[in-house]
N, CA and C of each residue as an Amber inpcrd file, in Angstrom:
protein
   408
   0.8530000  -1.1640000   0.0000000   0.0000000   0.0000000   0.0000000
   0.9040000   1.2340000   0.0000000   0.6840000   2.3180000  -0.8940000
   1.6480000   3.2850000  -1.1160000   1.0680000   4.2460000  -0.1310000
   2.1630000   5.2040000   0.4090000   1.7000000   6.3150000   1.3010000
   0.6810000   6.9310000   1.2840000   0.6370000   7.7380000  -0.4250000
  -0.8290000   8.2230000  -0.7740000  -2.1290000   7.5750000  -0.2960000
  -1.9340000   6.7160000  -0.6230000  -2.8280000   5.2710000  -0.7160000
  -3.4930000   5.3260000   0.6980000  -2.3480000   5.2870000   1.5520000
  -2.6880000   5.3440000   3.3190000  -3.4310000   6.5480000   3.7620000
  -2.8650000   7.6320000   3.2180000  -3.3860000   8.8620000   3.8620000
  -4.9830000   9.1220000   3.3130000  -5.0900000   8.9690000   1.9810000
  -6.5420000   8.6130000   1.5620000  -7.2480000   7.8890000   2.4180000
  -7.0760000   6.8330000   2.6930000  -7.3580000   5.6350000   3.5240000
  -8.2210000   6.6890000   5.1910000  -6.7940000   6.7340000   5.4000000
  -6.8680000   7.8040000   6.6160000  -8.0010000   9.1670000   6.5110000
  -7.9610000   9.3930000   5.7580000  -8.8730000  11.2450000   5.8980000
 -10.2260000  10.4770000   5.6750000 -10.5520000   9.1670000   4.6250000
 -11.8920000   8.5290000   4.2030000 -12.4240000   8.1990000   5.8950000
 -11.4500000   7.5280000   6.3030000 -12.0060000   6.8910000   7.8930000
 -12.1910000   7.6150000   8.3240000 -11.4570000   8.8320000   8.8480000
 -11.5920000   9.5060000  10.1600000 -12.9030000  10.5010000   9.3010000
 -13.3010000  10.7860000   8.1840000 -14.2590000  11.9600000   8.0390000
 -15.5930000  10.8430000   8.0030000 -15.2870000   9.8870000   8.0400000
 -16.5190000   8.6880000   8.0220000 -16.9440000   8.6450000   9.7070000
 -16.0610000   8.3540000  10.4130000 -16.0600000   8.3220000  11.6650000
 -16.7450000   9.8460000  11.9440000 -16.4730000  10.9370000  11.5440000
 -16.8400000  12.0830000  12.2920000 -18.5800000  12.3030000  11.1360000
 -18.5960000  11.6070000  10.4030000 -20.1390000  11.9810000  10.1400000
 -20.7360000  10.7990000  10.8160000 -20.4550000  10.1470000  11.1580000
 -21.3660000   8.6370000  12.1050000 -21.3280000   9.5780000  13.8010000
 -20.0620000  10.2270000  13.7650000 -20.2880000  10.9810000  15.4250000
 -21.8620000  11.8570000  15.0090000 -21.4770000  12.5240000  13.6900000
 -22.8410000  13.7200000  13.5950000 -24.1300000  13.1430000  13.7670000
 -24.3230000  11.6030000  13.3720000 -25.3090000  11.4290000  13.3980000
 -25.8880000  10.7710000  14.6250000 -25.0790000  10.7080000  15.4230000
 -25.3000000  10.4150000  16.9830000 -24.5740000  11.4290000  17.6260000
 -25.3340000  12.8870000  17.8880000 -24.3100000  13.5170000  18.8740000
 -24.1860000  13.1650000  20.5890000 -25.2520000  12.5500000  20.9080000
 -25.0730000  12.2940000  22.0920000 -24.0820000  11.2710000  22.5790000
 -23.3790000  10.6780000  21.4340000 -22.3970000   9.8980000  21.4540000
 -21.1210000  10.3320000  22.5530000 -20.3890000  10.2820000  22.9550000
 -19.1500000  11.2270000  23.3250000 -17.8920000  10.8190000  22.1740000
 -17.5280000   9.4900000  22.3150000 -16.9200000   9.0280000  20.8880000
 -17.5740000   7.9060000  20.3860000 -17.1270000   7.4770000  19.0870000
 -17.3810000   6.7480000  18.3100000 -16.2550000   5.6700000  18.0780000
 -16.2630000   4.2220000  18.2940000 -15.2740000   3.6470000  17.7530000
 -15.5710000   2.0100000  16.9400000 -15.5450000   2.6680000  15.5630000
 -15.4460000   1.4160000  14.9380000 -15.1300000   0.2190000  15.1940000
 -14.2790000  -0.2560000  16.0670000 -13.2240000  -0.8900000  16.5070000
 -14.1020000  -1.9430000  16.9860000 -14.9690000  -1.3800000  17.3910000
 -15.8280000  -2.4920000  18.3750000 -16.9080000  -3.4480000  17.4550000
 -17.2540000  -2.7300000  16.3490000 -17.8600000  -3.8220000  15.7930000
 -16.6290000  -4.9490000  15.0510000 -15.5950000  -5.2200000  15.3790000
 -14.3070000  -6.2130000  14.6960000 -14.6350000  -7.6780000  14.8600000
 -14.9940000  -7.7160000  16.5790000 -15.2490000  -9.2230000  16.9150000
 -15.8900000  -9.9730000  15.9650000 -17.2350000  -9.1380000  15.6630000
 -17.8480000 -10.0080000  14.8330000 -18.5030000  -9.9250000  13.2660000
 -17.7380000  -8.9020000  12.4600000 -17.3610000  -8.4040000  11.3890000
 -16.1550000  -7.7990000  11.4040000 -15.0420000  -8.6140000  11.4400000
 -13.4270000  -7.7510000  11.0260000 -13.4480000  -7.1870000   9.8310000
 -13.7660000  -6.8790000   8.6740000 -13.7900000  -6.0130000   8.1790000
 -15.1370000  -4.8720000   8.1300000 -16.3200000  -5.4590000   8.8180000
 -16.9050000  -4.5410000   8.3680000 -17.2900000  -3.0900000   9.0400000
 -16.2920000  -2.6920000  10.0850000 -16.5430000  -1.2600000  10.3390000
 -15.8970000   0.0050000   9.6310000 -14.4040000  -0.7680000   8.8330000
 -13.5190000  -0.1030000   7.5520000 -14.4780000  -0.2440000   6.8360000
 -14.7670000  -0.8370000   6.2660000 -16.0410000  -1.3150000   4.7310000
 -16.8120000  -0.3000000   4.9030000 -17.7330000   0.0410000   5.9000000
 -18.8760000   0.6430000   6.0350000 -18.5720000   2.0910000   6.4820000
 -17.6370000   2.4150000   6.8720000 -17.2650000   4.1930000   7.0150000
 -16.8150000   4.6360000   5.8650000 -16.2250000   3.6090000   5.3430000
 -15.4900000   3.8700000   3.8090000 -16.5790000   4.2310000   2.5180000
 -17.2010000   3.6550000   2.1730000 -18.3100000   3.2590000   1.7410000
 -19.6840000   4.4360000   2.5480000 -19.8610000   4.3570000   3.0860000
 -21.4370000   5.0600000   3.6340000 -20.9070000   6.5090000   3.7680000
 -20.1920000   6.0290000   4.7510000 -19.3660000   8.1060000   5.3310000
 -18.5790000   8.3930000   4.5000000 -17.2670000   7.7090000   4.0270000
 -16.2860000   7.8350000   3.4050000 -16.4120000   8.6850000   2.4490000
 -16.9800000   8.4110000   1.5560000 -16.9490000   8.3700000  -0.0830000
 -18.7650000   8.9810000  -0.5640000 -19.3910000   8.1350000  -0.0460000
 -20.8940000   8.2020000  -0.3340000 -21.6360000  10.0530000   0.4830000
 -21.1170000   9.2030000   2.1080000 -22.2070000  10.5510000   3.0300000
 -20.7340000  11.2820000   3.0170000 -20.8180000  12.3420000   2.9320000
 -20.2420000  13.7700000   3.4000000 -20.4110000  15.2170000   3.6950000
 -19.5920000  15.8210000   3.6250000 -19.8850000  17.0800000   4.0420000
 -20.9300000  18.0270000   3.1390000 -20.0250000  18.0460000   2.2860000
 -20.8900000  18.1820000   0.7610000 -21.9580000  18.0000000   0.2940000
 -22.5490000  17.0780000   1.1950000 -23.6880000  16.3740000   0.7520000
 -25.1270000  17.1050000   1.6410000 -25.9150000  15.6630000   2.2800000
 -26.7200000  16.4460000   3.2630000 -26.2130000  16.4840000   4.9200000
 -27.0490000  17.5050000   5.5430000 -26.7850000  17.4260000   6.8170000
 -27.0250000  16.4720000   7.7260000 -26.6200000  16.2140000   8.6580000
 -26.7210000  15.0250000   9.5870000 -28.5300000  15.0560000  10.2630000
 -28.5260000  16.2630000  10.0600000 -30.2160000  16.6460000  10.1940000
 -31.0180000  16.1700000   9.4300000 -30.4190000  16.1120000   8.3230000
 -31.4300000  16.1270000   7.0690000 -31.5280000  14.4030000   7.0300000
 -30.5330000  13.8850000   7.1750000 -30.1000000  12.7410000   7.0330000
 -30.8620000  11.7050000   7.3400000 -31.1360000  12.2050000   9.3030000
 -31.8900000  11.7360000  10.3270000 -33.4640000  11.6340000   9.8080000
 -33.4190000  13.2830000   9.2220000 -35.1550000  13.0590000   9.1850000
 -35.6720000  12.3480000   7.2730000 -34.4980000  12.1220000   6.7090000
 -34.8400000  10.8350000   5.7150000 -34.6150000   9.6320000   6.1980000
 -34.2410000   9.2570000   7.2160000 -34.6740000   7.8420000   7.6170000
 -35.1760000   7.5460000   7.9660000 -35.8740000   8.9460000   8.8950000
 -37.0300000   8.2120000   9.7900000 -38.2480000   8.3140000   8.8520000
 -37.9540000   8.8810000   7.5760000 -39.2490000   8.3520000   6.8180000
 -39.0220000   7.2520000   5.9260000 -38.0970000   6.7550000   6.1080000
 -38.2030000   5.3100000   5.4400000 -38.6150000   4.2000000   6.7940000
 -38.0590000   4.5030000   7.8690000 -38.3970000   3.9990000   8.4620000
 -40.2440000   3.6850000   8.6910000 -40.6050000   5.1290000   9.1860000
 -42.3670000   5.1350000   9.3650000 -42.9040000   3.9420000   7.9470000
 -42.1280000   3.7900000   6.5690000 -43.1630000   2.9500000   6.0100000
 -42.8360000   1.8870000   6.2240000 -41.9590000   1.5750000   7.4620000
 -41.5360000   0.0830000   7.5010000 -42.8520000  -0.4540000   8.5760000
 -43.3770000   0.0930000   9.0200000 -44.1410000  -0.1790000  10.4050000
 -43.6150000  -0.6420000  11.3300000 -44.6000000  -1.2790000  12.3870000
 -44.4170000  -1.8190000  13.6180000 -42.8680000  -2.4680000  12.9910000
 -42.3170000  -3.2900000  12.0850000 -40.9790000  -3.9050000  12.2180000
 -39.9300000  -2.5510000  12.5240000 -39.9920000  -1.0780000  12.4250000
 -38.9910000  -0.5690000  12.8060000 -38.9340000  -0.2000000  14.2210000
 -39.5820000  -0.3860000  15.4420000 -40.0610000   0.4040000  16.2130000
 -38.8580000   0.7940000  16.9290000 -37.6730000  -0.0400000  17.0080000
 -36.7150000   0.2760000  18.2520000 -35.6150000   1.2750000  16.9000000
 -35.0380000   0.8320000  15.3640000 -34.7460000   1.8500000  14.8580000
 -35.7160000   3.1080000  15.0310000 -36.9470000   3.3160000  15.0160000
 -37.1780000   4.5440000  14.7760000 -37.3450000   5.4000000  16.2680000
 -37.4260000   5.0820000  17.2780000 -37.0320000   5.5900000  18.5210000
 -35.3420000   5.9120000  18.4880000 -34.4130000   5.3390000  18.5080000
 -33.2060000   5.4350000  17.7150000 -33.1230000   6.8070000  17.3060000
 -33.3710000   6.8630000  15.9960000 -33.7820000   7.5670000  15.1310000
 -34.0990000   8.9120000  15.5910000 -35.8420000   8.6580000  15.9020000
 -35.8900000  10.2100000  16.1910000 -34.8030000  10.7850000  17.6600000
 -34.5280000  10.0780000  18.7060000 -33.3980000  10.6380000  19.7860000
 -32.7420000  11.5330000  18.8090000 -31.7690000  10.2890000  18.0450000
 -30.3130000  11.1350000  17.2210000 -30.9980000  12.1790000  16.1120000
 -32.2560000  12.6270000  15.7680000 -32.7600000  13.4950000  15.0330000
 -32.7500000  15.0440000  15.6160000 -33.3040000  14.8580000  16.6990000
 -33.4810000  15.6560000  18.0380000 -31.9670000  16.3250000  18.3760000
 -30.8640000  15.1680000  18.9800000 -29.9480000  15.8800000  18.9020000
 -29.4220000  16.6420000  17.8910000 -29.6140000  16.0420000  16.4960000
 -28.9360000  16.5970000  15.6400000 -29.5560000  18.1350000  15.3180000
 -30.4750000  18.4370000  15.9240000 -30.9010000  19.6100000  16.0860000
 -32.4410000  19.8190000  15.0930000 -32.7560000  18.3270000  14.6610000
 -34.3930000  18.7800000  14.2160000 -35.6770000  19.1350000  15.3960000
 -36.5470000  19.5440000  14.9380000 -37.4650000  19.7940000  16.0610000
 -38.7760000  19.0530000  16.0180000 -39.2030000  19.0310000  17.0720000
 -40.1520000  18.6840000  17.4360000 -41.0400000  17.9800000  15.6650000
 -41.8170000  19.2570000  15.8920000 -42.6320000  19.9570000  14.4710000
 -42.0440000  19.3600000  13.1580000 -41.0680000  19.3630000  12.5490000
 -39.9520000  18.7120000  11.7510000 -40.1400000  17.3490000  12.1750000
 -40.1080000  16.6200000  12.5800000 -40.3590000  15.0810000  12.7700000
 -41.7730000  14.8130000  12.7120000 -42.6640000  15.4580000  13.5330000
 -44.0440000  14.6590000  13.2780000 -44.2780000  15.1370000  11.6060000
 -43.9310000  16.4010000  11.0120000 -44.4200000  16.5200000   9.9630000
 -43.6910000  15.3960000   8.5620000 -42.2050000  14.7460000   9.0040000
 -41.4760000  13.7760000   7.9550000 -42.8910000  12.7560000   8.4070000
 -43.5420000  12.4240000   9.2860000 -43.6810000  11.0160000   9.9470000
 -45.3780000  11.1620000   9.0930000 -45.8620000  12.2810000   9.2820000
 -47.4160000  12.7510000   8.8640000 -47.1170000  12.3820000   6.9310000
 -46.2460000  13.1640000   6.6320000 -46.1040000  12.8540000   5.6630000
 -45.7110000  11.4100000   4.7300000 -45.3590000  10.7670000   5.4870000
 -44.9460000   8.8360000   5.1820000 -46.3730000   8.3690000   5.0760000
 -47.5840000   8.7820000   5.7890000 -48.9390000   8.2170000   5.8910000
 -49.2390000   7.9020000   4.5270000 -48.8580000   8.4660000   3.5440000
 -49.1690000   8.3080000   1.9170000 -48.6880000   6.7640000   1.3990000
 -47.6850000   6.6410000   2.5830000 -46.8970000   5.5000000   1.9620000
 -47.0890000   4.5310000   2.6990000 -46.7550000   4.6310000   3.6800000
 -46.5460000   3.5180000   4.7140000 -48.2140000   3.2650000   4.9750000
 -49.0850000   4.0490000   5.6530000 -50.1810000   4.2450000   5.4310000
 -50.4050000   4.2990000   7.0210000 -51.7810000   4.7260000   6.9620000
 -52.2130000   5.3800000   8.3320000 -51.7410000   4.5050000   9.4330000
 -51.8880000   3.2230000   9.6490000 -51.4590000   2.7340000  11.1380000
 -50.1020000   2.6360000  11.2250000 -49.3020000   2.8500000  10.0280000
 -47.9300000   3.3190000  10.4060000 -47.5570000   4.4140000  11.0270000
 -48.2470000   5.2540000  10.4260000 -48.1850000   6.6500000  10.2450000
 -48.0380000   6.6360000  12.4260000 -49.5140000   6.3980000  12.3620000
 -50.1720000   6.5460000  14.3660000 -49.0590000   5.8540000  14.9060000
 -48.4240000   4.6600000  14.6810000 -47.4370000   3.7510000  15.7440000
 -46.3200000   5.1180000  15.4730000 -45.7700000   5.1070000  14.8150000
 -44.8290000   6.6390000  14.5530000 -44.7780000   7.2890000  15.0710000
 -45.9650000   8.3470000  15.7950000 -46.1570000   9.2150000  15.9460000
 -46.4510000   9.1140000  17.5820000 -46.7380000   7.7390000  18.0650000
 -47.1250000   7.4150000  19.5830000 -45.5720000   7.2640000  19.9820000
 -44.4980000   6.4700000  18.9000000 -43.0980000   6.1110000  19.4420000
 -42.3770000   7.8600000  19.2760000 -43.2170000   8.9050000  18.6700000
 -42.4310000  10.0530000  18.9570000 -42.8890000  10.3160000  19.6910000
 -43.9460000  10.4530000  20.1120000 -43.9840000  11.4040000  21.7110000
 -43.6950000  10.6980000  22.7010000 -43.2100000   9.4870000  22.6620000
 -42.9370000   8.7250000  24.0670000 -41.2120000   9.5370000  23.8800000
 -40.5980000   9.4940000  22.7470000 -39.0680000   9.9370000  23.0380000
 -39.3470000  11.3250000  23.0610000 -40.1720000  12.0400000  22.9470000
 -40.4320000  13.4420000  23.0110000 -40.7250000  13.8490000  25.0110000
 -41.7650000  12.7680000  24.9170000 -41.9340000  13.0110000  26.6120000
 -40.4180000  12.6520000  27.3130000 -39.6120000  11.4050000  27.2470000
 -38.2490000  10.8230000  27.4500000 -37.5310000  12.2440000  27.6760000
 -37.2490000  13.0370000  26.5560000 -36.4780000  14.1300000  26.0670000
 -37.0710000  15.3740000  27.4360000 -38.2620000  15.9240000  27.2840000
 -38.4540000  16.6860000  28.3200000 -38.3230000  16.4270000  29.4790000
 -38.5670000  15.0760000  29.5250000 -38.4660000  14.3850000  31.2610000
 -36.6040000  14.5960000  31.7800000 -35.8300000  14.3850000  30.6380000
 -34.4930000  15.0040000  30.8590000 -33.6430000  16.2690000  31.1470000
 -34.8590000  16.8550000  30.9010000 -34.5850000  18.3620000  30.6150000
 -35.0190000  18.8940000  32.1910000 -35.9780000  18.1960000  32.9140000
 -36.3420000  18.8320000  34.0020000 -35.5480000  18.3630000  35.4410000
């Protein structure tokens, strides 16, 4: 592997690593490392690849990011429930609001369809109540 080669290597990881921090800020750090045991390659593979190269700076915000998954999520239904609690937390931190989430989640109803839509919207205000209950 030539030097170049490495340092590429290097700036792909570590700016992969720091958009996976963005998308969990409540994180304190982030370390790939830990998924090795039981995928050795796949925490290089997947920063490289998702953060690396694919998600960046350039691209969308860690905000924006959050609140397109959680509308793929809402048309998954009841099978997403613990991603989309997940989800909206690290949405929240990432600085979307309130209003901004029920309206991605209102809007999935087209797709996912209404009893998605309601389980959605009951698993946001339980992390919404969670969130204020922290605050006090």
């Amino acid at each position: 592997m030539t030097t170049e080669f490495q340092k590429l290597l290097a700036a792909m990881m570590e700016q992969g690593t720091e958009m996976a921090r963005l998308f969990n800020p409540a994180l304190e750090s982030f370390n790939p490392k830990a998924f090795e045991k039981m995928f050795p390659t796949m925490p290089a593979d997947m920063l490289e690849m998702w953060f690396g190269k694919t998600f960046n700076r350039d691209g969308l915000d860690a905000r924006t990011r959050l609140l397109v998954t959680l509308a793929g999520q809402v048309t998954l239904g009841a099978q997403a429930e613990a991603a989309l609690r997940l989800t909206i937390r690290h949405a929240l931190e990432a600085g979307a609001t309130e209003r901004e989430i029920a309206e991605v989640i209102f809007q999935m109803s087209m797709f996912g369809g209404v009893p998605a839509m309601t389980k959605a919207l009951e698993l946001a205000r339980e992390v919404f109540d969670e969130k204020s209950g922290e605050n006090t």
